[in-house]
Amino acid sequence: MDFGAWADGRAEDCLILGYGPDVLSMANIQRLNVVRFNRNESFQKATGRNRMLIGSSQGPTLLSIPIKGGRSHHQLYGHTRIDHRLPWKRQHLGALRSNYGKSAYWEHYSDSITELYEAEISLLFDWNLHILQFLVGLLCPHTSIDAEYNEPSVRIASQQRIGIQQTAALPAYHQVFDQKTGFLSNLSVFDLLLNLGHPRARLYLENLCPYH
């Protein structure tokens, strides 16, 4: 998973806050009472920290947030700054609109998603938290987020590169381009939300608990 959490005082293996989490990661968050994230881990390239996979007519499409200093710049995750010189927010919102504009629930959530991308946030960690809070509010009503965990030394056991979990055999649901691409498994939870709506998406996540 790309998310780390403590539930009821019990440490989990994964300690990463990602951008627009994949479906399996969101299912993991949903089953926790409290999820905590660490700002003081190292920023790692090619993970979900600044990358999100959505569905398109061409298959899984990667949206990447540009980082100041580039991917090779060694820094703490909590200090990693977004490079706003590039129009990435307009591009990402445009990609969501283009690929999900004909989904069953785009019109229902489009105003809220547009407002999300209008926020002026300089740190990657804070941006990802901003996105996650919106998603948790819809899909994980019993989960609280604590983003003030700042211990400098923590166990990071699962730093999967973005795209690896697309091999997960999750139950299929209707997607905008599934007649062309087939079912695309374990994309960003935005895909689930926009195709099913949050009541059905929440139930889908609940039923994924045995996958963890």
PDB file of C-alpha atoms in Angstrom:
ATOM      1  CA  MET A   1       0.000   0.000   0.000  1.00  0.00           C
ATOM      2  CA  ASP A   2       0.992   3.608  -0.391  1.00  0.00           C
ATOM      3  CA  PHE A   3      -0.540   4.581   2.928  1.00  0.00           C
ATOM      4  CA  GLY A   4       0.724   4.162   6.434  1.00  0.00           C
ATOM      5  CA  ALA A   5      -1.527   3.962   9.430  1.00  0.00           C
ATOM      6  CA  TRP A   6      -1.841   3.276  13.112  1.00  0.00           C
ATOM      7  CA  ALA A   7      -5.167   1.829  14.249  1.00  0.00           C
ATOM      8  CA  ASP A   8      -6.047   1.503  17.934  1.00  0.00           C
ATOM      9  CA  GLY A   9      -2.382   1.882  18.835  1.00  0.00           C
ATOM     10  CA  ARG A  10      -1.260  -0.906  16.490  1.00  0.00           C
ATOM     11  CA  ALA A  11       1.437  -0.072  13.920  1.00  0.00           C
ATOM     12  CA  GLU A  12       0.892  -1.046  10.306  1.00  0.00           C
ATOM     13  CA  ASP A  13       3.634  -1.710   7.765  1.00  0.00           C
ATOM     14  CA  CYS A  14       2.973   1.045   5.236  1.00  0.00           C
ATOM     15  CA  LEU A  15       3.708   4.656   6.051  1.00  0.00           C
ATOM     16  CA  ILE A  16       3.199   6.622   2.858  1.00  0.00           C
ATOM     17  CA  LEU A  17       0.645   9.298   2.004  1.00  0.00           C
ATOM     18  CA  GLY A  18      -0.071   9.299  -1.724  1.00  0.00           C
ATOM     19  CA  TYR A  19      -1.772  11.479  -4.324  1.00  0.00           C
ATOM     20  CA  GLY A  20      -5.306  10.324  -5.153  1.00  0.00           C
ATOM     21  CA  PRO A  21      -4.860   6.900  -3.508  1.00  0.00           C
ATOM     22  CA  ASP A  22      -5.545   3.686  -5.360  1.00  0.00           C
ATOM     23  CA  VAL A  23      -8.624   1.653  -4.507  1.00  0.00           C
ATOM     24  CA  LEU A  24      -6.837  -0.929  -2.340  1.00  0.00           C
ATOM     25  CA  SER A  25      -5.100   1.765  -0.306  1.00  0.00           C
ATOM     26  CA  MET A  26      -8.404   3.533   0.279  1.00  0.00           C
ATOM     27  CA  ALA A  27     -10.012   0.283   1.413  1.00  0.00           C
ATOM     28  CA  ASN A  28      -7.209  -0.077   3.950  1.00  0.00           C
ATOM     29  CA  ILE A  29      -7.830   3.437   5.266  1.00  0.00           C
ATOM     30  CA  GLN A  30     -11.569   2.858   5.458  1.00  0.00           C
ATOM     31  CA  ARG A  31     -11.213   0.027   7.967  1.00  0.00           C
ATOM     32  CA  LEU A  32      -9.146   2.135  10.400  1.00  0.00           C
ATOM     33  CA  ASN A  33     -10.446   4.345  13.195  1.00  0.00           C
ATOM     34  CA  VAL A  34      -7.427   6.655  13.015  1.00  0.00           C
ATOM     35  CA  VAL A  35      -4.875   6.998  10.241  1.00  0.00           C
ATOM     36  CA  ARG A  36      -1.605   8.868  10.877  1.00  0.00           C
ATOM     37  CA  PHE A  37       1.009  10.002   8.385  1.00  0.00           C
ATOM     38  CA  ASN A  38       4.672  10.875   8.836  1.00  0.00           C
ATOM     39  CA  ARG A  39       6.110  14.057   7.296  1.00  0.00           C
ATOM     40  CA  ASN A  40       9.696  13.117   8.102  1.00  0.00           C
ATOM     41  CA  GLU A  41      10.271  10.198   5.767  1.00  0.00           C
ATOM     42  CA  SER A  42      12.389  10.635   2.665  1.00  0.00           C
ATOM     43  CA  PHE A  43      10.690  11.584  -0.563  1.00  0.00           C
ATOM     44  CA  GLN A  44      10.964   8.628  -2.939  1.00  0.00           C
ATOM     45  CA  LYS A  45      10.636   8.866  -6.709  1.00  0.00           C
ATOM     46  CA  ALA A  46       8.369   6.605  -8.763  1.00  0.00           C
ATOM     47  CA  THR A  47       5.874   6.048  -5.960  1.00  0.00           C
ATOM     48  CA  GLY A  48       2.352   7.297  -5.431  1.00  0.00           C
ATOM     49  CA  ARG A  49       3.508  10.339  -3.473  1.00  0.00           C
ATOM     50  CA  ASN A  50       3.251  12.544  -6.548  1.00  0.00           C
ATOM     51  CA  ARG A  51       1.583  10.217  -9.052  1.00  0.00           C
ATOM     52  CA  MET A  52      -1.987   9.103  -9.647  1.00  0.00           C
ATOM     53  CA  LEU A  53      -3.410   6.627 -12.165  1.00  0.00           C
ATOM     54  CA  ILE A  54      -6.754   7.293 -13.803  1.00  0.00           C
ATOM     55  CA  GLY A  55      -8.630   5.547 -16.586  1.00  0.00           C
ATOM     56  CA  SER A  56      -8.672   6.765 -20.183  1.00  0.00           C
ATOM     57  CA  SER A  57      -9.557   5.436 -23.624  1.00  0.00           C
ATOM     58  CA  GLN A  58      -5.879   4.435 -23.937  1.00  0.00           C
ATOM     59  CA  GLY A  59      -5.801   2.510 -20.658  1.00  0.00           C
ATOM     60  CA  PRO A  60      -4.268   3.591 -17.332  1.00  0.00           C
ATOM     61  CA  THR A  61      -3.047   7.192 -17.566  1.00  0.00           C
ATOM     62  CA  LEU A  62      -0.467   8.632 -15.190  1.00  0.00           C
ATOM     63  CA  LEU A  63      -0.871  12.110 -13.706  1.00  0.00           C
ATOM     64  CA  SER A  64       2.340  13.382 -12.119  1.00  0.00           C
ATOM     65  CA  ILE A  65       2.852  16.431  -9.894  1.00  0.00           C
ATOM     66  CA  PRO A  66       6.107  18.266 -10.732  1.00  0.00           C
ATOM     67  CA  ILE A  67       8.489  18.621  -7.806  1.00  0.00           C
ATOM     68  CA  LYS A  68      10.986  21.411  -7.213  1.00  0.00           C
ATOM     69  CA  GLY A  69      14.484  20.015  -7.448  1.00  0.00           C
ATOM     70  CA  GLY A  70      13.398  17.094  -9.597  1.00  0.00           C
ATOM     71  CA  ARG A  71      12.916  13.483  -8.629  1.00  0.00           C
ATOM     72  CA  SER A  72      16.589  13.043  -7.695  1.00  0.00           C
ATOM     73  CA  HIS A  73      16.532  15.840  -5.140  1.00  0.00           C
ATOM     74  CA  HIS A  74      16.993  14.304  -1.670  1.00  0.00           C
ATOM     75  CA  GLN A  75      14.625  15.828   0.853  1.00  0.00           C
ATOM     76  CA  LEU A  76      12.046  14.966   3.462  1.00  0.00           C
ATOM     77  CA  TYR A  77       8.555  14.300   2.181  1.00  0.00           C
ATOM     78  CA  GLY A  78       7.148  17.017   4.439  1.00  0.00           C
ATOM     79  CA  HIS A  79       9.589  19.553   2.948  1.00  0.00           C
ATOM     80  CA  THR A  80       9.022  18.601  -0.692  1.00  0.00           C
ATOM     81  CA  ARG A  81       7.676  21.569  -2.636  1.00  0.00           C
ATOM     82  CA  ILE A  82       5.449  21.467  -5.702  1.00  0.00           C
ATOM     83  CA  ASP A  83       6.736  23.231  -8.817  1.00  0.00           C
ATOM     84  CA  HIS A  84       3.849  25.533  -9.686  1.00  0.00           C
ATOM     85  CA  ARG A  85       5.707  27.055 -12.618  1.00  0.00           C
ATOM     86  CA  LEU A  86       4.144  24.271 -14.655  1.00  0.00           C
ATOM     87  CA  PRO A  87       0.346  24.267 -15.241  1.00  0.00           C
ATOM     88  CA  TRP A  88      -0.087  20.823 -13.714  1.00  0.00           C
ATOM     89  CA  LYS A  89      -3.304  21.588 -11.807  1.00  0.00           C
ATOM     90  CA  ARG A  90      -5.047  22.740 -14.979  1.00  0.00           C
ATOM     91  CA  GLN A  91      -3.737  19.670 -16.801  1.00  0.00           C
ATOM     92  CA  HIS A  92      -4.804  17.212 -14.089  1.00  0.00           C
ATOM     93  CA  LEU A  93      -8.254  18.740 -13.714  1.00  0.00           C
ATOM     94  CA  GLY A  94      -8.584  18.753 -17.486  1.00  0.00           C
ATOM     95  CA  ALA A  95      -7.625  15.073 -17.626  1.00  0.00           C
ATOM     96  CA  LEU A  96     -10.229  14.205 -15.000  1.00  0.00           C
ATOM     97  CA  ARG A  97     -12.880  16.196 -16.846  1.00  0.00           C
ATOM     98  CA  SER A  98     -11.945  14.741 -20.235  1.00  0.00           C
ATOM     99  CA  ASN A  99     -11.864  11.132 -19.084  1.00  0.00           C
ATOM    100  CA  TYR A 100     -14.726  11.166 -16.591  1.00  0.00           C
ATOM    101  CA  GLY A 101     -17.002  13.803 -18.077  1.00  0.00           C
ATOM    102  CA  LYS A 102     -19.316  11.037 -19.313  1.00  0.00           C
ATOM    103  CA  SER A 103     -19.171   9.006 -16.098  1.00  0.00           C
ATOM    104  CA  ALA A 104     -22.374   8.529 -14.142  1.00  0.00           C
ATOM    105  CA  TYR A 105     -21.362  10.890 -11.324  1.00  0.00           C
ATOM    106  CA  TRP A 106     -19.051  13.515 -12.818  1.00  0.00           C
ATOM    107  CA  GLU A 107     -21.738  16.194 -12.712  1.00  0.00           C
ATOM    108  CA  HIS A 108     -22.448  15.367  -9.074  1.00  0.00           C
ATOM    109  CA  TYR A 109     -18.848  15.867  -7.927  1.00  0.00           C
ATOM    110  CA  SER A 110     -17.371  18.153 -10.577  1.00  0.00           C
ATOM    111  CA  ASP A 111     -17.838  21.403  -8.637  1.00  0.00           C
ATOM    112  CA  SER A 112     -16.195  19.949  -5.516  1.00  0.00           C
ATOM    113  CA  ILE A 113     -13.286  18.512  -7.508  1.00  0.00           C
ATOM    114  CA  THR A 114     -12.790  21.822  -9.304  1.00  0.00           C
ATOM    115  CA  GLU A 115     -12.621  23.573  -5.923  1.00  0.00           C
ATOM    116  CA  LEU A 116     -10.033  21.047  -4.761  1.00  0.00           C
ATOM    117  CA  TYR A 117      -7.750  21.985  -7.646  1.00  0.00           C
ATOM    118  CA  GLU A 118      -8.178  25.703  -7.035  1.00  0.00           C
ATOM    119  CA  ALA A 119      -6.416  25.465  -3.661  1.00  0.00           C
ATOM    120  CA  GLU A 120      -3.025  27.180  -3.388  1.00  0.00           C
ATOM    121  CA  ILE A 121      -0.782  24.706  -1.547  1.00  0.00           C
ATOM    122  CA  SER A 122       3.009  24.690  -1.808  1.00  0.00           C
ATOM    123  CA  LEU A 123       3.994  21.433  -0.063  1.00  0.00           C
ATOM    124  CA  LEU A 124       3.313  18.059  -1.658  1.00  0.00           C
ATOM    125  CA  PHE A 125       2.439  16.423   1.660  1.00  0.00           C
ATOM    126  CA  ASP A 126      -0.170  19.103   2.398  1.00  0.00           C
ATOM    127  CA  TRP A 127      -1.601  18.842  -1.109  1.00  0.00           C
ATOM    128  CA  ASN A 128      -2.034  15.073  -0.784  1.00  0.00           C
ATOM    129  CA  LEU A 129      -3.615  15.529   2.614  1.00  0.00           C
ATOM    130  CA  HIS A 130      -6.005  18.098   1.114  1.00  0.00           C
ATOM    131  CA  ILE A 131      -7.122  15.570  -1.510  1.00  0.00           C
ATOM    132  CA  LEU A 132      -7.373  12.733   0.982  1.00  0.00           C
ATOM    133  CA  GLN A 133      -9.546  14.696   3.395  1.00  0.00           C
ATOM    134  CA  PHE A 134     -12.109  15.196   0.632  1.00  0.00           C
ATOM    135  CA  LEU A 135     -12.108  11.487  -0.217  1.00  0.00           C
ATOM    136  CA  VAL A 136     -12.227  10.325   3.394  1.00  0.00           C
ATOM    137  CA  GLY A 137     -15.189  12.608   4.022  1.00  0.00           C
ATOM    138  CA  LEU A 138     -17.139  10.768   1.325  1.00  0.00           C
ATOM    139  CA  LEU A 139     -15.851   7.217   1.632  1.00  0.00           C
ATOM    140  CA  CYS A 140     -14.538   6.707   5.168  1.00  0.00           C
ATOM    141  CA  PRO A 141     -16.991   8.406   7.567  1.00  0.00           C
ATOM    142  CA  HIS A 142     -15.617   6.589  10.619  1.00  0.00           C
ATOM    143  CA  THR A 143     -11.938   7.327   9.934  1.00  0.00           C
ATOM    144  CA  SER A 144     -10.052  10.258  11.467  1.00  0.00           C
ATOM    145  CA  ILE A 145      -6.806  11.641  10.028  1.00  0.00           C
ATOM    146  CA  ASP A 146      -3.827  12.673  12.149  1.00  0.00           C
ATOM    147  CA  ALA A 147      -1.111  14.287  10.042  1.00  0.00           C
ATOM    148  CA  GLU A 148       1.022  15.519  12.935  1.00  0.00           C
ATOM    149  CA  TYR A 149       3.111  12.387  13.421  1.00  0.00           C
ATOM    150  CA  ASN A 150       6.658  13.715  13.099  1.00  0.00           C
ATOM    151  CA  GLU A 151       8.977  11.054  14.482  1.00  0.00           C
ATOM    152  CA  PRO A 152      12.204  11.089  12.418  1.00  0.00           C
ATOM    153  CA  SER A 153      12.717   7.322  12.487  1.00  0.00           C
ATOM    154  CA  VAL A 154       9.905   5.013  11.385  1.00  0.00           C
ATOM    155  CA  ARG A 155       9.604   1.625   9.731  1.00  0.00           C
ATOM    156  CA  ILE A 156       8.744   1.861   6.026  1.00  0.00           C
ATOM    157  CA  ALA A 157       8.010  -1.630   4.816  1.00  0.00           C
ATOM    158  CA  SER A 158       6.112  -1.237   1.562  1.00  0.00           C
ATOM    159  CA  GLN A 159       7.212   1.410  -0.950  1.00  0.00           C
ATOM    160  CA  GLN A 160       5.591   0.094  -4.095  1.00  0.00           C
ATOM    161  CA  ARG A 161       6.161   1.810  -7.390  1.00  0.00           C
ATOM    162  CA  ILE A 162       3.067   3.290  -8.938  1.00  0.00           C
ATOM    163  CA  GLY A 163       1.380   0.810 -11.249  1.00  0.00           C
ATOM    164  CA  ILE A 164       2.491  -2.418  -9.571  1.00  0.00           C
ATOM    165  CA  GLN A 165      -0.870  -3.014  -7.940  1.00  0.00           C
ATOM    166  CA  GLN A 166      -2.719  -2.753 -11.236  1.00  0.00           C
ATOM    167  CA  THR A 167      -2.312  -6.539 -11.410  1.00  0.00           C
ATOM    168  CA  ALA A 168      -4.615  -6.916  -8.403  1.00  0.00           C
ATOM    169  CA  ALA A 169      -7.701  -8.878  -9.458  1.00  0.00           C
ATOM    170  CA  LEU A 170     -10.393  -6.641  -7.997  1.00  0.00           C
ATOM    171  CA  PRO A 171     -14.115  -7.081  -8.690  1.00  0.00           C
ATOM    172  CA  ALA A 172     -15.069  -5.254 -11.876  1.00  0.00           C
ATOM    173  CA  TYR A 173     -17.417  -2.281 -11.929  1.00  0.00           C
ATOM    174  CA  HIS A 174     -18.562  -0.194 -14.890  1.00  0.00           C
ATOM    175  CA  GLN A 175     -15.932   2.248 -16.179  1.00  0.00           C
ATOM    176  CA  VAL A 176     -16.309   4.871 -18.895  1.00  0.00           C
ATOM    177  CA  PHE A 177     -14.054   3.140 -21.426  1.00  0.00           C
ATOM    178  CA  ASP A 178     -14.372  -0.480 -20.334  1.00  0.00           C
ATOM    179  CA  GLN A 179     -15.810  -1.613 -23.688  1.00  0.00           C
ATOM    180  CA  LYS A 180     -12.533  -0.499 -25.289  1.00  0.00           C
ATOM    181  CA  THR A 181      -9.954  -1.177 -22.568  1.00  0.00           C
ATOM    182  CA  GLY A 182     -11.586  -3.856 -20.465  1.00  0.00           C
ATOM    183  CA  PHE A 183     -11.761  -3.368 -16.721  1.00  0.00           C
ATOM    184  CA  LEU A 184      -8.793  -1.407 -15.346  1.00  0.00           C
ATOM    185  CA  SER A 185      -8.088  -2.641 -11.842  1.00  0.00           C
ATOM    186  CA  ASN A 186      -6.993  -0.582  -8.841  1.00  0.00           C
ATOM    187  CA  LEU A 187      -6.861   2.883 -10.346  1.00  0.00           C
ATOM    188  CA  SER A 188      -7.163   6.014  -8.226  1.00  0.00           C
ATOM    189  CA  VAL A 189     -10.225   5.907  -6.011  1.00  0.00           C
ATOM    190  CA  PHE A 190     -11.455   8.905  -8.038  1.00  0.00           C
ATOM    191  CA  ASP A 191     -12.261   6.343 -10.746  1.00  0.00           C
ATOM    192  CA  LEU A 192     -14.414   4.374  -8.316  1.00  0.00           C
ATOM    193  CA  LEU A 193     -16.119   7.485  -6.955  1.00  0.00           C
ATOM    194  CA  LEU A 194     -16.974   8.993 -10.342  1.00  0.00           C
ATOM    195  CA  ASN A 195     -18.274   5.742 -11.795  1.00  0.00           C
ATOM    196  CA  LEU A 196     -20.273   4.485  -8.789  1.00  0.00           C
ATOM    197  CA  GLY A 197     -21.029   7.494  -6.582  1.00  0.00           C
ATOM    198  CA  HIS A 198     -19.944   7.574  -2.954  1.00  0.00           C
ATOM    199  CA  PRO A 199     -22.628   5.308  -1.361  1.00  0.00           C
ATOM    200  CA  ARG A 200     -21.895   2.421  -3.735  1.00  0.00           C
ATOM    201  CA  ALA A 201     -18.145   3.177  -3.765  1.00  0.00           C
ATOM    202  CA  ARG A 202     -18.105   3.038   0.042  1.00  0.00           C
ATOM    203  CA  LEU A 203     -19.796  -0.374  -0.027  1.00  0.00           C
ATOM    204  CA  TYR A 204     -17.341  -1.596  -2.680  1.00  0.00           C
ATOM    205  CA  LEU A 205     -14.409  -0.614  -0.429  1.00  0.00           C
ATOM    206  CA  GLU A 206     -15.975  -2.338   2.568  1.00  0.00           C
ATOM    207  CA  ASN A 207     -16.193  -5.557   0.590  1.00  0.00           C
ATOM    208  CA  LEU A 208     -12.478  -5.340  -0.267  1.00  0.00           C
ATOM    209  CA  CYS A 209     -11.330  -5.834   3.318  1.00  0.00           C
ATOM    210  CA  PRO A 210     -10.510  -9.541   2.693  1.00  0.00           C
ATOM    211  CA  TYR A 211      -7.955  -8.405   0.089  1.00  0.00           C
ATOM    212  CA  HIS A 212      -5.668  -6.940   2.776  1.00  0.00           C
TER     213      HIS A 212
END
